[in-house]
Amino acid sequence: MAQVEKRVPGTERIQTVEMRGITKRFPGVLANDKVDFDVRAGEVHALLGENGAGKSTLMKILYGMYAPDEGEILINDTHVEIHSPTDAIQYGIGMIHQHFMLVETLTVTENVALGLPSSRGLLTDLDAVSKRIRELAQVYGLQVDPNAYIWQLAVGQRQRVEIIKALYRGADLLILDEPTAVLTPQEVDEFFATIRQMVAEGHAIIFISHKLHEVLAISQRVTVLRDGKRVASRETAGCTKADLARMMVGREIRVMPEKPPAQVGDVMLELRQVQAQSDLGTAGLKGVSLQVYAGEILGLAGVSGNGQRELAQVVCGLRPITSGRVLLKNEDVTGMLPGELTKRMLAYIPEERMKDAMIQQFTVCENIILRDHNKPPYAQRGFLRHNIIGEYTDKLIQYFKVKTPSRDTQARHLSGGNIQKVVLARELSRQPRVLVAAQPTRGLDIGATEYVHNRLIEERQKGTAILLISEDLDEILALSDRIAVIYEGKIMGVVNRQEATAEQLGLLMAGVKEELTPA
Amino acid sequence: ATTPATPEVSEPETTDEPVVEEPFRVALIMPSAINDLAFSQSIYDALVKIQTEMGGESGFQFVYSENMFVVDDAAAAIRDYASQGYDLVIAHGSQYGSSLREIAPDFPEVSFAHGTTVDTFVDEGITNVFAYEAASDQGGYVNGVMAGLLTESNVVGVVGPIETGDAKLYIDGFKAGVMASNPEAQVNINYTGSFSDVALASEAANTHIGAGADILTGTAQMVVGAIGVAEERGVLWFGTQSSQTSLAPSIVVANQVYDWTVVLRDIISLIKEGTLGGKAYAITLANDGLVMDFNPQYTLPESVGQAAAEAIQGIESGSITTLP
Amino acid sequence: MKQFLSKFSVSSFFDAILPVFAALAAFGLGAFMLLALGANPITAYAALIEGALGSWNAVAETTVKAVPLLLVGLGICIAFRANVINIGGEGQMIIGAIFATLIGLNFTDLPGWLVIVLAMIAGFLGGALWGAIPGYLKAYFSVNEILSTVMLNAIAVQLMNYLLRGPMIDPAQAELASKIPQTARLDPLFHLPRLIPTRLHLGALIAVLLAIAVYFLLFHTTLGYRIRAVGYNPDASRYGGIRVRKQIVIAMLLSGAFAGLAGAIQVYGLNYRMITDGSASGFTGSAGFNGIVAALFGQLHPLGTIPASFVFGAMLVGANSLQRAMQVPSAFITALNGLVVVFVVSSEIWRRRRQHRRRLTARIVEDELVEATIKPETEAQP
Amino acid sequence: MIEDLFSTTVLVGILASGIRLATPYLYAAIGETFGQRSGVLNLGVDGQMLLGAFAAFYVALTYQNLWLGILAAIIVGGLMGLAMAYVTVNLQAQQGISGIGFYLFGLGMSDLLFQKLLGTVETVRGFPSLYIPFLSDIPFLGDIFFRQNILVYLAYLLVPLAWFVMNKTTLGLKIRAVGENPEAADSLGVSVARVRYFSIILGGMLSGVAGASMSIALLNVFQQNMTSGLGFIAVALVYFGGWRPGGVLLGALLFSMVNALQLWIQVKGIQIPSDFAVMMPYVLTILVLVLAVQRVRPPSALTKPFERES
Ligand SMILES: Nc1ncnc2c1ncn2[C@@H]1O[C@H](COP(=O)(O)OP(=O)(O)OP(=O)(O)O)[C@@H](O)[C@H]1O
Ligand SMILES: Nc1ncnc2c1ncn2[C@@H]1O[C@H](COP(=O)(O)OP(=O)(O)OP(=O)(O)O)[C@@H](O)[C@H]1O
Ligand SMILES: [Mg+2]
Ligand SMILES: [Mg+2]
């Protein structure tokens, strides 16, 4: 299949893209307020801002998904009209969305070929496409099996498919909306290598991330949005994390929290030689043994797809165990249903909160009682007590500072960060004895991240046993008392925080085992 | 009313009334469509004929509700017509009995006719309901006698809807007829479980032919599917309820045709005399309510025609019983 | 209840009558068909309205017609909330009616009120059984409910045909050669009492009370909460400790139960016996399908389904009297019904858009409020 | 009695009947498969079939040209599809009910036209059986497979063709993507609306042909409600077939063969009430699904309207 015909005015490749005075109103929200933004071939321009600052909106305008209310777009200094993604693609703009745009039931090749003219006319030319995918993969280090179905792929691999899709369409400018949120540090490194390669070949990149160190590492320029306005735009070189944070939030942020010493108690959660299958039917957990004590945070580090999801689900009764035992405070809870575990004061913040822990069409109230809807005082003889539920919800909204018009607002109308807070509020307010928190700060801005970290530490001080699952090694190191590393469904080792180093953990995460002093 | 009016007025048979009288008004409720080539069409055709006899719209008017297969819709229609002061309300479907029994006492001035049934509710003190039915076993028997003689394979097939009511009478009579004329013959029956499944009726016919049948018959509106198959595969067909000759002139031997006019004429004259119900009718071969309609394009062997005529005579005289 | 009523306003009144405009548009199209049929549309539609609402008797007939629509619709509200598409209402009505009729035919010694109560319960259970089957097959065998309910409708019809011409046949018919497939008539003591001297029977009251009950069930009980949760998001429900499969079975069971009750009420309130013409709609009058339409017009809200059923009932009753008054073929009525359904369902988009706009304008106010109250606190946080 | 069923006559009869009975299901269900794969549930199939059946019959009768009849059925079915597409795609109406609305419209309208234009049941000379040279002379097999009419052959050719279009063409790829994740397809410049329009209209056309296959090929008559709910079974068969043409073929054949079998059971005088015989295909279709424990997911976007946020 040939490259797509482009109708870029003047030159063939994108040299500069400029957005001038872009304003976008959603009823009730001024998402973008006279924003100027530009990017040049051969550079990475980072876009920063709190949750809801208007980053995605600005980029969707550039990609033709939203029409701006005011402002104009210029490519190579020529005014262009971009009315749809098709227009954008033809100008050589590619976008990788915050939420992947992939058809899970199709193969990688089919996803890439979708919507493109075929060299065989009406028939698909999947062989040719897959050949070209392998070439691109070679050039940019994007290893992925063209014949695999999307549902079989891990997030990191899906990310690569998205990039291949854009490159395949001959994107000169690539918009990356929080591409690293779901990637492991290793994957981020590989991903950055790909980006550098692309920049070297003259691509222009727009990069959105909440992780300041990534912004510092990859970008040449950075622009900060706050409440829809551009508040700063400067060369990255010379900026510090603290500078960026201040520009974003307008106040000082402690990037990593302070932590009082741990008051460790009894074993609260114990896994003994647990085995379980993964979604694909392969062995997901191959005999995992772990203990989490009251009053400690046990960090579980590991590269995504090594069994973290399975482990969390096994503990919370959402995945059957093929062999082994799970104990909650010395009680065997193997095979118990989630409802029964809930009664035993187990709390769980799952990785995919929007999907797995919230009912988008339910109100905040209704979501707050998702775990306890049939327990007094929220229900009596099978009837819900809306007054009590409402008052309780109001209290949580206030205490956890959830930004919502009212307790009766549907969850889907809240911003991602606030949905996160609702889950957190629900799980923590249940006064759990054991808390499983998977990727609790994924997708959150630094202000919200700081807030979540503080809450977790607070919970630890109350004597809760916390299993913190994170792919963010910085987060693990900052919060954990002990750190376990999981690799291919097995625990590679457990180390005390004081004895752990990033290098050593990195090796373990890669499956390289050294002799360790067990914690 | 958009009653079909026929310009030419045929010989008036029953009326010697003065011309200036109010027209006689009839309302008809029936379960399927007026053109179903079967049960509903038979009564509709009769009313059209009566209208012609009675001098067109000026002497006789009628309105109808078709496709009233939902019993309580029919009940609403019956009540509505009755309250509009029709002289006669005909509930043409045995399923309407319950409703009629309920409604008739509320309209003692109105006469009702209910078919097909034998029950006029007189036992229950209701005096304004006539009942009518078709002795369809009689024509079935005659058809059966001919089929028994005409079959060469000694296998005859019957396509039925559901094993009840009019269909059951016809089929039982048909079977008895075949047995009478040809005890060797085998009568295969299958039911489609529906009055409307034309496709299944056609495969039912194919099945019979596959099982060796060289003569077919069937009843209810879905048999049009079976007739097509019979024609294509060249086997003979016997019809009932209405004349089906036009559908397949080359293979239809004879039809039992319902002619309700004999019943209707009598009912109308009784009403005019002031009797509003209490009498039960049956259309039979003897009273010409059932007519054997032979397809002129099919040359019936003389002996078979003879046997049919004898059967008709026997039934009319009562020497032959048509039901087992 | 209070919550629901308080949502009424001029705006939502307009939303409520929007379907009426859509229906009028369909009637407009129907007018051309009427002209083609040689009938005067104005007289025709006058006859329709007259027939549906023109007298107390007409209103009673309309209400009677609405009863099964409402009951089936309530079941649909429950099932669709659990994201189960129950198009088995026809079969469920039939089985419910069979169960209920068996009570009336076999317990002739019991007092009338008791038989009625038992019969309603039996109808409820019969429908529940016929609904639970596809629910169970969906939950535990992944058999799609659209497929199974379509098939079960056909099975129920054949079962009815068999019973009515065999084991349950009217003893009087059993002696006749023609064997009309009907049961014996129910003892008059067992008939549902009439409310006013029309065909309006107690079933109407039962249906409305049940609509209120279903409203409470869905929005004020833990069971309703679970059913809705499962319908929206089974994964999160499982996480919340809800046994998803069980709720699917329960929802289908309840859905069938209401249809079954509708069947029982048709027998005890209107026909006083079961009789078959071999088709499902001969007994149900297609209420098993039309109830779906009524529920969806009612926004899948039990209380909204009450007026929706009434309007749909009026349409059906009025159409029949239109046929009588103008002698237009019944086929026209069927086609007109189809047009009305299509037009009304298409008008939904305007209502949704208006609602969306309202919500967004409301959000401006709310957002300002939020800014004012919460934002400062966030910033005050250490 | 039961052993009477195990003869070649019966077997040949069942297979031949089954193949014919399955024909309208195939057209309708394959059409519906396209619609559902693109994310639209059309419950109005039966209405489209009835209108198609009437159009084909009327045109064939009036102009004495069967192919013109087919064309009429295609046009009428396509127009019904167009209306359905406008209502579900542009107006984003609830697919389930609008389908029921179109069903009622087709049911009434076909009957109305029948009454006004024809008035009574008539017959037409439909497509004759086409004896494939040589093949039709093979004992047994010839009877079963090679003595059907052209529309029967075309129905079976449609199955691989549909598979091919769905899996091997860019259009098929778009259809599958749109039914699964319309947002993703849209972000790649695939017009969700256009793809859905195409699929629904194609579905309507095939439903029209399904009707025509009854009125001018298999039965050669038109009667009110002559499909008697066949279109609903066709929709169910799409679920049976797991949204794949091959699966639909299996389902249609299973259902039809069992239907043919039950007719033979009755003809052979096997002592079960006829009602239970008639029930058999419905019961077996469910049972097979229970036992096969297939876990094919419906297209994710099925019944969900798509609207790009703005
Ligand atoms: N389609 C929409 N309709 C109404 N409001 C919207 C819509 N899309 C975004 N918004 C609002 O516009 C504002 C900016 O949203 P946007 O998604 O651009 O934020 P963001 O900077 O990408 O945040 P995040 O870091 O959470 O991704 C938010 O207040 C959001 O609620
Ligand atoms: N009406 C009620 N009154 C008091 N307690 C109740 C009531 N309903 C449920 N509970 C309590 O809530 C707990 C869970 O309820 P139950 O097991 O009935 O839910 P369920 O219907 O089984 O839910 P699931 O679908 O998850 O199985 C039980 O311990 C029960 O005692
Ligand atoms: Mg964003
Ligand atoms: Mg439980």
PDB file of C-alpha atoms and ligand atoms in Angstrom, chain A residues 26-27 29 31 49-58 66 98 177-178 210 415-416 443, chain C residues 360 363, chain D residues 309-310, ligand 1:
ATOM      1  CA  PHE A  26     -18.502  23.953  26.092  1.00  0.00           C
ATOM      2  CA  PRO A  27     -21.715  25.111  27.601  1.00  0.00           C
ATOM      3  CA  VAL A  29     -16.957  25.592  30.505  1.00  0.00           C
ATOM      4  CA  ALA A  31     -12.155  24.823  27.809  1.00  0.00           C
ATOM      5  CA  GLY A  49      -1.692  21.335  32.861  1.00  0.00           C
ATOM      6  CA  GLU A  50      -3.889  20.048  35.623  1.00  0.00           C
ATOM      7  CA  ASN A  51      -6.756  17.669  34.978  1.00  0.00           C
ATOM      8  CA  GLY A  52      -9.344  19.578  33.025  1.00  0.00           C
ATOM      9  CA  ALA A  53      -7.008  22.402  31.987  1.00  0.00           C
ATOM     10  CA  GLY A  54      -7.992  21.975  28.343  1.00  0.00           C
ATOM     11  CA  LYS A  55      -5.094  20.036  26.853  1.00  0.00           C
ATOM     12  CA  SER A  56      -7.073  17.298  25.184  1.00  0.00           C
ATOM     13  CA  THR A  57      -9.584  19.808  23.898  1.00  0.00           C
ATOM     14  CA  LEU A  58      -6.869  21.873  22.219  1.00  0.00           C
ATOM     15  CA  TYR A  66     -13.869  19.634  17.628  1.00  0.00           C
ATOM     16  CA  GLN A  98      -5.773   9.409  25.865  1.00  0.00           C
ATOM     17  CA  ASP A 177      -2.103  12.624  24.629  1.00  0.00           C
ATOM     18  CA  GLU A 178      -0.739  11.118  27.844  1.00  0.00           C
ATOM     19  CA  HIS A 210       1.481  14.672  33.977  1.00  0.00           C
ATOM     20  CA  SER A 415     -13.747  14.745  35.343  1.00  0.00           C
ATOM     21  CA  GLY A 416     -11.390  11.803  35.471  1.00  0.00           C
ATOM     22  CA  GLY A 443      -3.794   9.842  34.946  1.00  0.00           C
TER      23      GLY A 443
ATOM     24  CA  LEU C 360     -25.477  22.067  30.256  1.00  0.00           C
ATOM     25  CA  ARG C 363     -24.146  23.224  34.766  1.00  0.00           C
TER      26      ARG C 363
ATOM     27  CA  GLU D 309     -19.147  14.774  20.244  1.00  0.00           C
ATOM     28  CA  SER D 310     -18.717  18.318  19.135  1.00  0.00           C
TER      29      SER D 310
HETATM   30  N1  LIG E   1     -17.365  17.159  25.022  1.00  0.00           N
HETATM   31  C1  LIG E   1     -17.341  17.968  26.097  1.00  0.00           C
HETATM   32  N2  LIG E   1     -18.477  18.543  26.526  1.00  0.00           N
HETATM   33  C2  LIG E   1     -18.494  19.359  27.567  1.00  0.00           C
HETATM   34  N3  LIG E   1     -17.391  19.671  28.285  1.00  0.00           N
HETATM   35  C3  LIG E   1     -16.217  19.124  27.916  1.00  0.00           C
HETATM   36  C4  LIG E   1     -16.133  18.230  26.825  1.00  0.00           C
HETATM   37  N4  LIG E   1     -14.849  17.840  26.676  1.00  0.00           N
HETATM   38  C5  LIG E   1     -14.175  18.441  27.651  1.00  0.00           C
HETATM   39  N5  LIG E   1     -14.976  19.219  28.403  1.00  0.00           N
HETATM   40  C6  LIG E   1     -14.577  20.056  29.532  1.00  0.00           C
HETATM   41  O1  LIG E   1     -13.559  20.911  29.092  1.00  0.00           O
HETATM   42  C7  LIG E   1     -12.553  21.047  30.077  1.00  0.00           C
HETATM   43  C8  LIG E   1     -11.213  20.667  29.495  1.00  0.00           C
HETATM   44  O2  LIG E   1     -11.191  19.259  29.262  1.00  0.00           O
HETATM   45  P1  LIG E   1      -9.931  18.502  28.643  1.00  0.00           P
HETATM   46  O3  LIG E   1     -10.356  17.119  28.397  1.00  0.00           O
HETATM   47  O4  LIG E   1      -9.407  19.293  27.534  1.00  0.00           O
HETATM   48  O5  LIG E   1      -8.914  18.526  29.860  1.00  0.00           O
HETATM   49  P2  LIG E   1      -7.435  17.932  29.923  1.00  0.00           P
HETATM   50  O6  LIG E   1      -6.560  19.073  30.115  1.00  0.00           O
HETATM   51  O7  LIG E   1      -7.180  17.056  28.802  1.00  0.00           O
HETATM   52  O8  LIG E   1      -7.529  17.105  31.300  1.00  0.00           O
HETATM   53  P3  LIG E   1      -6.867  15.690  31.687  1.00  0.00           P
HETATM   54  O9  LIG E   1      -5.528  15.964  32.185  1.00  0.00           O
HETATM   55  O10 LIG E   1      -7.750  15.209  32.804  1.00  0.00           O
HETATM   56  O11 LIG E   1      -6.940  14.848  30.498  1.00  0.00           O
HETATM   57  C9  LIG E   1     -12.991  20.187  31.249  1.00  0.00           C
HETATM   58  O12 LIG E   1     -13.637  21.011  32.177  1.00  0.00           O
HETATM   59  C10 LIG E   1     -13.994  19.245  30.657  1.00  0.00           C
HETATM   60  O13 LIG E   1     -14.954  18.892  31.604  1.00  0.00           O
END
